[in-house]
Amino acid sequence: MAQEVRGVIAPGKDEPVRLETIVVPDPGPGEAVVQVQACGVCHTDLHYKQGGISDDFPFLLGHEAAGVVEAVGADVTDVAPGDFVILNWRAVCGRCRACLRGRPWYCFDTHNAGQKMTLASTGQELSPALGIGAFAEKTLVAAGQCTKVDPSVSAQVAGLLGCGVMAGIGAAINTGQVGRGDTVAVIGCGGVGDAAIAGANLAGAAKIIAVDIDDRKLETARTMGATHTVNSRETDPVEAIRELTGGFGADVVIEAVGRPETYKQAFYARDLAGTVVLVGVPTPEMKLELPLLDVFGRGGSLKSSWYGDCLPSRDFPMLIDLHLQGRLDLGAFVSETIELTDVEKAFERMHHGDVLRSVVVL
């Protein structure tokens, strides 16, 4: 039987979010209903609210979530009621050309639940953020969006792997392939950038240079593993990175802002044959212009990192285990815990750079 629960929706572009009663249908074939225990407030949710991703309002916001599977539909075998899971927004299909070539982290046919959740008051269909919609007491997802992990971990930290933290760690380890002794620079020290720093630290980088315009963020970056910091409001970051790397530039530069000017900084701050990883998300109108001769002459790799090129079934349990072993402090990313009614205020604090992550606890 369908259930009515509370959820936070974005009713229209730049309108304040609202707490509404939503209807969650019983899971159909290949679907699962998850009781949400915690959900991080991510910049992507703010982009949805601002109309920066699509105009398919109203959105049911929230996607960095962990909780317990309550019910599953027909043909679901990988998860069962009672499983503690992290939700992901790239449920791999197992059939597309990427999956069949053994590269499921590039899956070109990821999927979501087929049914829609609706507003109880009007019956209007909701668009779940990244196919999840977890600023709600319960949500309906494709079963492939549920990844089982050790239930002894706190939901407050586990859910962060559902988006930003995984994107950053994966940008360093999976996409950038940072190795022992490498020099790494990370431009932009929000949640994703700090996660990239933590990932580079896990991978054994010898030198990790954090770049931002906010000294508060740079100080936090040091606690995540940065060995050096550069305030790019005061100092040319390209020259600073070169100076810190013997005049050569970093082996891997991770751009976690998503702007043309910071991408150019990343491009010129890398060593010859070095790697640039774009994990910051640009907006549709942004354009990049680089001399083609420089692209050719500097060699190396220019990569984009989708969700940290992660494979949830592989990476989520591994990172949770590292956290439980004390080798990855996921709790350091949680600035505050809030209730569903506080999401709009959390967006304001995020906009002013006052928090790394606010986490809704249900």
mmCIF file of C-alpha atoms in Angstrom:
data_model
loop_
_atom_site.group_PDB
_atom_site.id
_atom_site.type_symbol
_atom_site.label_atom_id
_atom_site.label_comp_id
_atom_site.label_asym_id
_atom_site.label_seq_id
_atom_site.Cartn_x
_atom_site.Cartn_y
_atom_site.Cartn_z
ATOM 1 C CA MET A 1 0.000 0.000 0.000
ATOM 2 C CA ALA A 2 1.245 3.484 -0.845
ATOM 3 C CA GLN A 3 2.498 5.546 2.110
ATOM 4 C CA GLU A 4 2.322 9.224 2.963
ATOM 5 C CA VAL A 5 5.512 10.755 4.400
ATOM 6 C CA ARG A 6 7.059 14.186 4.851
ATOM 7 C CA GLY A 7 9.450 15.484 2.199
ATOM 8 C CA VAL A 8 11.151 18.725 1.159
ATOM 9 C CA ILE A 9 10.295 20.003 -2.302
ATOM 10 C CA ALA A 10 11.482 22.861 -4.491
ATOM 11 C CA PRO A 11 8.197 24.147 -5.978
ATOM 12 C CA GLY A 12 9.670 26.536 -8.561
ATOM 13 C CA LYS A 13 12.812 28.335 -9.653
ATOM 14 C CA ASP A 14 14.457 30.181 -6.738
ATOM 15 C CA GLU A 15 11.347 29.699 -4.584
ATOM 16 C CA PRO A 16 11.855 28.748 -0.926
ATOM 17 C CA VAL A 17 11.678 25.016 -0.313
ATOM 18 C CA ARG A 18 8.588 23.594 1.393
ATOM 19 C CA LEU A 19 7.890 20.640 3.645
ATOM 20 C CA GLU A 20 5.027 18.707 2.065
ATOM 21 C CA THR A 21 3.261 15.393 2.426
ATOM 22 C CA ILE A 22 4.293 13.103 -0.405
ATOM 23 C CA VAL A 23 3.011 9.738 -1.551
ATOM 24 C CA VAL A 24 5.518 6.896 -1.886
ATOM 25 C CA PRO A 25 4.114 3.970 -3.913
ATOM 26 C CA ASP A 26 4.816 0.323 -3.197
ATOM 27 C CA PRO A 27 7.978 -0.816 -5.007
ATOM 28 C CA GLY A 28 7.437 -2.310 -8.432
ATOM 29 C CA PRO A 29 9.744 -4.743 -10.234
ATOM 30 C CA GLY A 30 13.377 -3.760 -9.699
ATOM 31 C CA GLU A 31 12.494 -1.072 -7.137
ATOM 32 C CA ALA A 32 12.975 -0.535 -3.416
ATOM 33 C CA VAL A 33 11.488 1.689 -0.724
ATOM 34 C CA VAL A 34 14.132 2.973 1.695
ATOM 35 C CA GLN A 35 13.545 4.492 5.115
ATOM 36 C CA VAL A 36 15.939 7.421 5.071
ATOM 37 C CA GLN A 37 18.010 7.924 8.220
ATOM 38 C CA ALA A 38 20.258 10.806 7.112
ATOM 39 C CA CYS A 39 20.835 12.944 4.012
ATOM 40 C CA GLY A 40 23.515 15.534 3.318
ATOM 41 C CA VAL A 41 22.705 18.973 1.874
ATOM 42 C CA CYS A 42 24.680 19.147 -1.378
ATOM 43 C CA HIS A 43 25.321 22.016 -3.810
ATOM 44 C CA THR A 44 23.536 19.950 -6.448
ATOM 45 C CA ASP A 45 20.307 20.288 -4.461
ATOM 46 C CA LEU A 46 20.791 24.050 -4.501
ATOM 47 C CA HIS A 47 21.335 23.906 -8.287
ATOM 48 C CA TYR A 48 18.017 22.073 -8.640
ATOM 49 C CA LYS A 49 16.296 24.741 -6.521
ATOM 50 C CA GLN A 50 17.809 27.490 -8.670
ATOM 51 C CA GLY A 51 16.698 25.836 -11.917
ATOM 52 C CA GLY A 52 20.314 25.227 -12.946
ATOM 53 C CA ILE A 53 19.813 21.569 -13.856
ATOM 54 C CA SER A 54 16.345 21.447 -15.426
ATOM 55 C CA ASP A 55 12.949 23.100 -15.164
ATOM 56 C CA ASP A 56 11.099 19.893 -14.308
ATOM 57 C CA PHE A 57 9.601 21.342 -11.096
ATOM 58 C CA PRO A 58 8.555 20.436 -8.464
ATOM 59 C CA PHE A 59 11.670 18.606 -7.326
ATOM 60 C CA LEU A 60 11.868 16.298 -4.348
ATOM 61 C CA LEU A 61 15.305 17.320 -3.104
ATOM 62 C CA GLY A 62 18.062 15.339 -1.375
ATOM 63 C CA HIS A 63 20.344 12.598 -2.638
ATOM 64 C CA GLU A 64 23.359 12.090 -0.287
ATOM 65 C CA ALA A 65 21.560 9.530 1.806
ATOM 66 C CA ALA A 66 21.769 6.371 3.851
ATOM 67 C CA GLY A 67 19.013 4.314 5.397
ATOM 68 C CA VAL A 68 17.357 0.927 5.710
ATOM 69 C CA VAL A 69 15.555 -0.963 2.967
ATOM 70 C CA GLU A 70 11.906 -1.332 3.964
ATOM 71 C CA ALA A 71 10.487 -3.199 0.981
ATOM 72 C CA VAL A 72 11.556 -4.441 -2.441
ATOM 73 C CA GLY A 73 9.669 -5.273 -5.601
ATOM 74 C CA ALA A 74 9.760 -8.322 -7.809
ATOM 75 C CA ASP A 75 13.067 -9.512 -9.291
ATOM 76 C CA VAL A 76 15.203 -7.763 -6.668
ATOM 77 C CA THR A 77 17.973 -10.039 -5.397
ATOM 78 C CA ASP A 78 20.899 -7.814 -4.372
ATOM 79 C CA VAL A 79 19.190 -6.123 -1.406
ATOM 80 C CA ALA A 80 16.466 -7.179 1.038
ATOM 81 C CA PRO A 81 14.337 -5.553 3.734
ATOM 82 C CA GLY A 82 16.470 -4.679 6.737
ATOM 83 C CA ASP A 83 19.677 -4.009 4.760
ATOM 84 C CA PHE A 84 21.549 -0.818 5.664
ATOM 85 C CA VAL A 85 22.366 0.945 2.397
ATOM 86 C CA ILE A 86 23.901 4.051 0.885
ATOM 87 C CA LEU A 87 21.918 5.449 -2.033
ATOM 88 C CA ASN A 88 23.693 6.207 -5.304
ATOM 89 C CA TRP A 89 22.572 8.030 -8.408
ATOM 90 C CA ARG A 90 24.309 5.833 -10.978
ATOM 91 C CA ALA A 91 22.711 2.391 -10.845
ATOM 92 C CA VAL A 92 24.637 0.504 -13.526
ATOM 93 C CA CYS A 93 22.722 -1.471 -16.133
ATOM 94 C CA GLY A 94 25.201 -4.309 -16.763
ATOM 95 C CA ARG A 95 24.255 -4.384 -20.459
ATOM 96 C CA CYS A 96 25.520 -1.225 -22.187
ATOM 97 C CA ARG A 97 28.772 -1.054 -24.166
ATOM 98 C CA ALA A 98 30.713 0.312 -21.166
ATOM 99 C CA CYS A 99 29.464 -2.402 -18.812
ATOM 100 C CA LEU A 100 30.129 -5.156 -21.361
ATOM 101 C CA ARG A 101 33.701 -3.895 -21.792
ATOM 102 C CA GLY A 102 34.292 -4.238 -18.054
ATOM 103 C CA ARG A 103 34.028 -0.514 -17.308
ATOM 104 C CA PRO A 104 30.722 -0.269 -15.414
ATOM 105 C CA TRP A 105 31.762 2.993 -13.717
ATOM 106 C CA TYR A 106 31.215 4.575 -17.146
ATOM 107 C CA CYS A 107 27.755 2.977 -17.557
ATOM 108 C CA PHE A 108 25.842 4.833 -20.264
ATOM 109 C CA ASP A 109 22.396 3.583 -19.255
ATOM 110 C CA THR A 110 22.102 4.167 -15.519
ATOM 111 C CA HIS A 111 18.526 4.017 -14.291
ATOM 112 C CA ASN A 112 16.113 5.132 -11.600
ATOM 113 C CA ALA A 113 12.751 3.946 -10.299
ATOM 114 C CA GLY A 114 10.093 3.675 -12.967
ATOM 115 C CA GLN A 115 7.252 4.917 -10.765
ATOM 116 C CA LYS A 116 6.906 8.484 -9.563
ATOM 117 C CA MET A 117 6.331 9.824 -6.076
ATOM 118 C CA THR A 118 3.607 12.464 -5.926
ATOM 119 C CA LEU A 119 2.277 15.346 -3.862
ATOM 120 C CA ALA A 120 -0.468 14.100 -1.566
ATOM 121 C CA SER A 121 -2.422 17.343 -1.907
ATOM 122 C CA THR A 122 -2.669 17.447 -5.702
ATOM 123 C CA GLY A 123 -1.359 14.157 -7.086
ATOM 124 C CA GLN A 124 1.291 16.062 -9.052
ATOM 125 C CA GLU A 125 4.323 13.960 -9.962
ATOM 126 C CA LEU A 126 7.632 14.896 -8.338
ATOM 127 C CA SER A 127 11.066 14.862 -9.946
ATOM 128 C CA PRO A 128 13.465 13.272 -7.448
ATOM 129 C CA ALA A 129 16.876 14.966 -7.315
ATOM 130 C CA LEU A 130 19.367 12.716 -9.118
ATOM 131 C CA GLY A 131 16.702 10.045 -9.177
ATOM 132 C CA ILE A 132 16.723 9.739 -5.384
ATOM 133 C CA GLY A 133 14.719 12.432 -3.535
ATOM 134 C CA ALA A 134 15.926 11.719 -0.007
ATOM 135 C CA PHE A 135 14.927 14.837 1.935
ATOM 136 C CA ALA A 136 12.039 12.613 2.915
ATOM 137 C CA GLU A 137 11.242 10.061 5.564
ATOM 138 C CA LYS A 138 11.044 7.377 2.876
ATOM 139 C CA THR A 139 11.883 7.322 -0.805
ATOM 140 C CA LEU A 140 11.414 5.064 -3.828
ATOM 141 C CA VAL A 141 14.515 4.176 -5.870
ATOM 142 C CA ALA A 142 15.751 1.552 -8.288
ATOM 143 C CA ALA A 143 17.143 -1.337 -6.282
ATOM 144 C CA GLY A 144 20.464 -0.872 -8.072
ATOM 145 C CA GLN A 145 20.728 2.516 -6.372
ATOM 146 C CA CYS A 146 21.065 0.752 -3.001
ATOM 147 C CA THR A 147 24.547 -0.352 -1.917
ATOM 148 C CA LYS A 148 24.863 -2.470 1.221
ATOM 149 C CA VAL A 149 27.558 -1.420 3.694
ATOM 150 C CA ASP A 150 28.558 -2.274 7.257
ATOM 151 C CA PRO A 151 25.548 -1.300 9.429
ATOM 152 C CA SER A 152 27.787 -0.278 12.335
ATOM 153 C CA VAL A 153 28.659 2.993 10.580
ATOM 154 C CA SER A 154 26.685 6.138 11.379
ATOM 155 C CA ALA A 155 24.142 7.070 8.717
ATOM 156 C CA GLN A 156 25.209 10.708 9.104
ATOM 157 C CA VAL A 157 28.617 9.981 7.610
ATOM 158 C CA ALA A 158 27.737 7.025 5.380
ATOM 159 C CA GLY A 159 25.301 9.037 3.289
ATOM 160 C CA LEU A 160 27.991 11.530 2.296
ATOM 161 C CA LEU A 161 29.516 8.910 0.020
ATOM 162 C CA GLY A 162 26.313 9.138 -2.009
ATOM 163 C CA CYS A 163 27.614 12.206 -3.842
ATOM 164 C CA GLY A 164 30.136 14.896 -2.869
ATOM 165 C CA VAL A 165 32.644 12.972 -0.784
ATOM 166 C CA MET A 166 32.710 10.082 -3.258
ATOM 167 C CA ALA A 167 33.079 12.528 -6.151
ATOM 168 C CA GLY A 168 36.137 14.105 -4.570
ATOM 169 C CA ILE A 169 37.844 10.954 -3.328
ATOM 170 C CA GLY A 170 37.168 9.252 -6.653
ATOM 171 C CA ALA A 171 38.493 12.230 -8.620
ATOM 172 C CA ALA A 172 41.857 11.693 -6.911
ATOM 173 C CA ILE A 173 42.019 7.902 -6.714
ATOM 174 C CA ASN A 174 39.967 6.664 -9.677
ATOM 175 C CA THR A 175 40.152 9.435 -12.276
ATOM 176 C CA GLY A 176 43.425 11.139 -11.395
ATOM 177 C CA GLN A 177 45.059 7.837 -10.379
ATOM 178 C CA VAL A 178 47.166 9.620 -7.784
ATOM 179 C CA GLY A 179 50.037 7.400 -6.701
ATOM 180 C CA ARG A 180 52.607 7.232 -3.940
ATOM 181 C CA GLY A 181 54.987 10.177 -4.022
ATOM 182 C CA ASP A 182 52.917 12.254 -6.468
ATOM 183 C CA THR A 183 52.445 15.984 -6.147
ATOM 184 C CA VAL A 184 48.795 17.032 -6.234
ATOM 185 C CA ALA A 185 47.063 20.412 -6.334
ATOM 186 C CA VAL A 186 43.365 20.856 -5.603
ATOM 187 C CA ILE A 187 41.689 24.077 -6.720
ATOM 188 C CA GLY A 188 38.519 24.802 -4.738
ATOM 189 C CA CYS A 189 38.244 23.578 -1.162
ATOM 190 C CA GLY A 190 34.562 22.997 -0.595
ATOM 191 C CA GLY A 191 33.223 19.562 0.233
ATOM 192 C CA VAL A 192 34.309 17.960 -3.053
ATOM 193 C CA GLY A 193 37.737 19.601 -3.044
ATOM 194 C CA ASP A 194 38.397 18.579 0.546
ATOM 195 C CA ALA A 195 37.365 15.034 -0.325
ATOM 196 C CA ALA A 196 39.844 15.093 -3.212
ATOM 197 C CA ILE A 197 42.520 16.146 -0.725
ATOM 198 C CA ALA A 198 41.549 13.270 1.558
ATOM 199 C CA GLY A 199 41.661 10.909 -1.419
ATOM 200 C CA ALA A 200 45.112 12.104 -2.475
ATOM 201 C CA ASN A 201 46.267 11.623 1.100
ATOM 202 C CA LEU A 202 44.881 8.075 1.147
ATOM 203 C CA ALA A 203 46.708 7.340 -2.111
ATOM 204 C CA GLY A 204 50.050 8.379 -0.629
ATOM 205 C CA ALA A 205 50.679 11.701 -2.350
ATOM 206 C CA ALA A 206 53.885 13.319 -1.100
ATOM 207 C CA LYS A 207 52.711 16.905 -1.468
ATOM 208 C CA ILE A 208 49.107 18.167 -1.561
ATOM 209 C CA ILE A 209 48.545 21.834 -2.352
ATOM 210 C CA ALA A 210 45.144 23.318 -1.524
ATOM 211 C CA VAL A 211 44.022 26.433 -3.427
ATOM 212 C CA ASP A 212 41.077 28.642 -2.500
ATOM 213 C CA ILE A 213 40.164 32.293 -1.948
ATOM 214 C CA ASP A 214 38.896 31.706 1.601
ATOM 215 C CA ASP A 215 41.398 31.266 4.426
ATOM 216 C CA ARG A 216 38.780 29.427 6.487
ATOM 217 C CA LYS A 217 38.499 26.777 3.795
ATOM 218 C CA LEU A 218 42.252 26.537 3.470
ATOM 219 C CA GLU A 219 42.567 25.880 7.182
ATOM 220 C CA THR A 220 40.000 23.088 6.905
ATOM 221 C CA ALA A 221 41.892 21.708 3.903
ATOM 222 C CA ARG A 222 44.954 21.258 6.116
ATOM 223 C CA THR A 223 42.955 19.096 8.493
ATOM 224 C CA MET A 224 42.003 16.910 5.514
ATOM 225 C CA GLY A 225 45.620 16.305 4.516
ATOM 226 C CA ALA A 226 46.827 19.357 2.586
ATOM 227 C CA THR A 227 50.538 19.957 3.132
ATOM 228 C CA HIS A 228 50.532 23.462 1.623
ATOM 229 C CA THR A 229 47.890 26.142 1.019
ATOM 230 C CA VAL A 230 47.589 28.992 -1.497
ATOM 231 C CA ASN A 231 45.137 31.874 -1.240
ATOM 232 C CA SER A 232 44.513 32.590 -4.926
ATOM 233 C CA ARG A 233 42.922 35.940 -4.108
ATOM 234 C CA GLU A 234 46.341 37.120 -2.948
ATOM 235 C CA THR A 235 48.756 34.962 -4.972
ATOM 236 C CA ASP A 236 48.936 33.688 -8.556
ATOM 237 C CA PRO A 237 48.086 30.010 -7.969
ATOM 238 C CA VAL A 238 49.931 28.772 -11.057
ATOM 239 C CA GLU A 239 53.177 30.399 -9.998
ATOM 240 C CA ALA A 240 52.669 29.289 -6.392
ATOM 241 C CA ILE A 241 52.095 25.657 -7.392
ATOM 242 C CA ARG A 242 55.147 25.689 -9.652
ATOM 243 C CA GLU A 243 57.275 27.179 -6.897
ATOM 244 C CA LEU A 244 56.128 24.457 -4.505
ATOM 245 C CA THR A 245 56.947 21.718 -7.037
ATOM 246 C CA GLY A 246 60.483 22.668 -8.014
ATOM 247 C CA GLY A 247 59.315 24.831 -10.895
ATOM 248 C CA PHE A 248 57.639 21.950 -12.710
ATOM 249 C CA GLY A 249 53.985 21.939 -11.694
ATOM 250 C CA ALA A 250 51.922 19.225 -10.007
ATOM 251 C CA ASP A 251 51.593 15.691 -11.312
ATOM 252 C CA VAL A 252 47.817 15.872 -10.861
ATOM 253 C CA VAL A 253 45.689 19.023 -10.596
ATOM 254 C CA ILE A 254 42.064 18.587 -9.563
ATOM 255 C CA GLU A 255 39.689 21.422 -10.447
ATOM 256 C CA ALA A 256 36.780 21.336 -7.986
ATOM 257 C CA VAL A 257 35.157 24.678 -8.862
ATOM 258 C CA GLY A 258 33.825 24.238 -12.395
ATOM 259 C CA ARG A 259 34.754 27.597 -13.914
ATOM 260 C CA PRO A 260 36.805 28.400 -17.051
ATOM 261 C CA GLU A 261 39.280 30.607 -15.182
ATOM 262 C CA THR A 262 40.049 27.990 -12.550
ATOM 263 C CA TYR A 263 40.265 25.268 -15.196
ATOM 264 C CA LYS A 264 42.929 27.310 -17.004
ATOM 265 C CA GLN A 265 44.808 27.622 -13.730
ATOM 266 C CA ALA A 266 44.677 23.840 -13.385
ATOM 267 C CA PHE A 267 45.824 23.346 -16.977
ATOM 268 C CA TYR A 268 48.910 25.522 -16.590
ATOM 269 C CA ALA A 269 49.694 24.441 -13.019
ATOM 270 C CA ARG A 270 50.379 20.803 -14.009
ATOM 271 C CA ASP A 271 53.712 19.339 -14.930
ATOM 272 C CA LEU A 272 54.466 18.288 -18.511
ATOM 273 C CA ALA A 273 52.555 15.067 -19.198
ATOM 274 C CA GLY A 274 50.585 15.715 -16.007
ATOM 275 C CA THR A 275 46.875 15.188 -15.480
ATOM 276 C CA VAL A 276 44.033 17.669 -15.061
ATOM 277 C CA VAL A 277 40.816 16.348 -13.517
ATOM 278 C CA LEU A 278 37.626 18.413 -13.784
ATOM 279 C CA VAL A 279 35.221 17.434 -11.010
ATOM 280 C CA GLY A 280 33.661 20.872 -10.431
ATOM 281 C CA VAL A 281 30.355 21.165 -12.300
ATOM 282 C CA PRO A 282 30.133 24.038 -14.830
ATOM 283 C CA THR A 283 26.912 25.738 -15.908
ATOM 284 C CA PRO A 284 25.612 25.386 -19.484
ATOM 285 C CA GLU A 285 26.690 28.824 -20.695
ATOM 286 C CA MET A 286 30.366 28.487 -19.731
ATOM 287 C CA LYS A 287 32.971 28.287 -22.502
ATOM 288 C CA LEU A 288 36.642 27.339 -22.394
ATOM 289 C CA GLU A 289 39.305 28.643 -24.767
ATOM 290 C CA LEU A 290 42.854 27.265 -24.777
ATOM 291 C CA PRO A 291 45.635 27.496 -27.373
ATOM 292 C CA LEU A 292 45.532 24.172 -29.172
ATOM 293 C CA LEU A 293 49.321 24.187 -29.399
ATOM 294 C CA ASP A 294 49.485 24.276 -25.588
ATOM 295 C CA VAL A 295 47.105 21.338 -25.368
ATOM 296 C CA PHE A 296 49.343 19.427 -27.756
ATOM 297 C CA GLY A 297 52.673 20.607 -26.409
ATOM 298 C CA ARG A 298 52.043 19.952 -22.735
ATOM 299 C CA GLY A 299 50.866 16.380 -23.308
ATOM 300 C CA GLY A 300 49.335 14.404 -20.487
ATOM 301 C CA SER A 301 45.646 13.916 -19.825
ATOM 302 C CA LEU A 302 42.631 16.192 -19.507
ATOM 303 C CA LYS A 303 39.895 14.232 -17.761
ATOM 304 C CA SER A 304 36.390 14.788 -16.480
ATOM 305 C CA SER A 305 35.338 12.889 -13.367
ATOM 306 C CA TRP A 306 31.724 11.706 -13.241
ATOM 307 C CA TYR A 307 30.835 10.852 -9.653
ATOM 308 C CA GLY A 308 34.500 10.179 -9.032
ATOM 309 C CA ASP A 309 34.330 7.417 -11.688
ATOM 310 C CA CYS A 310 33.113 5.262 -8.832
ATOM 311 C CA LEU A 311 31.548 1.845 -8.845
ATOM 312 C CA PRO A 312 29.317 1.976 -5.745
ATOM 313 C CA SER A 313 29.356 -1.780 -5.146
ATOM 314 C CA ARG A 314 33.169 -1.666 -5.057
ATOM 315 C CA ASP A 315 33.958 1.734 -3.571
ATOM 316 C CA PHE A 316 31.288 2.377 -0.918
ATOM 317 C CA PRO A 317 32.043 -0.705 1.221
ATOM 318 C CA MET A 318 35.805 -0.118 0.888
ATOM 319 C CA LEU A 319 35.599 3.501 2.020
ATOM 320 C CA ILE A 320 33.243 2.658 4.876
ATOM 321 C CA ASP A 321 35.742 0.021 6.032
ATOM 322 C CA LEU A 322 38.562 2.583 5.897
ATOM 323 C CA HIS A 323 36.430 4.934 7.982
ATOM 324 C CA LEU A 324 35.702 2.259 10.572
ATOM 325 C CA GLN A 325 39.427 1.456 10.721
ATOM 326 C CA GLY A 326 40.181 5.098 11.509
ATOM 327 C CA ARG A 327 41.989 5.711 8.211
ATOM 328 C CA LEU A 328 39.368 8.011 6.633
ATOM 329 C CA ASP A 329 37.577 10.533 8.847
ATOM 330 C CA LEU A 330 34.224 10.927 7.142
ATOM 331 C CA GLY A 331 32.907 12.664 10.253
ATOM 332 C CA ALA A 332 35.198 15.603 9.529
ATOM 333 C CA PHE A 333 32.921 16.543 6.629
ATOM 334 C CA VAL A 334 29.844 16.987 8.857
ATOM 335 C CA SER A 335 29.558 20.597 10.029
ATOM 336 C CA GLU A 336 26.101 20.287 11.589
ATOM 337 C CA THR A 337 23.072 18.033 11.860
ATOM 338 C CA ILE A 338 19.644 19.527 11.148
ATOM 339 C CA GLU A 339 15.986 18.597 10.685
ATOM 340 C CA LEU A 340 13.914 18.578 7.502
ATOM 341 C CA THR A 341 12.501 21.979 8.420
ATOM 342 C CA ASP A 342 15.998 23.518 8.354
ATOM 343 C CA VAL A 343 16.947 22.796 4.726
ATOM 344 C CA GLU A 344 16.315 26.351 3.460
ATOM 345 C CA LYS A 345 18.551 27.772 6.203
ATOM 346 C CA ALA A 346 21.196 25.194 5.325
ATOM 347 C CA PHE A 347 21.201 26.455 1.732
ATOM 348 C CA GLU A 348 21.846 29.976 3.024
ATOM 349 C CA ARG A 349 24.770 28.809 5.168
ATOM 350 C CA MET A 350 26.150 26.870 2.219
ATOM 351 C CA HIS A 351 25.916 29.932 -0.025
ATOM 352 C CA HIS A 352 27.966 31.953 2.465
ATOM 353 C CA GLY A 353 30.583 29.232 2.869
ATOM 354 C CA ASP A 354 29.779 28.697 6.551
ATOM 355 C CA VAL A 355 29.537 24.891 6.420
ATOM 356 C CA LEU A 356 31.260 21.961 4.789
ATOM 357 C CA ARG A 357 28.158 19.768 5.005
ATOM 358 C CA SER A 358 24.844 20.120 6.779
ATOM 359 C CA VAL A 359 23.252 16.707 7.307
ATOM 360 C CA VAL A 360 19.519 16.152 7.737
ATOM 361 C CA VAL A 361 18.895 13.489 10.370
ATOM 362 C CA LEU A 362 15.516 11.764 10.337
#
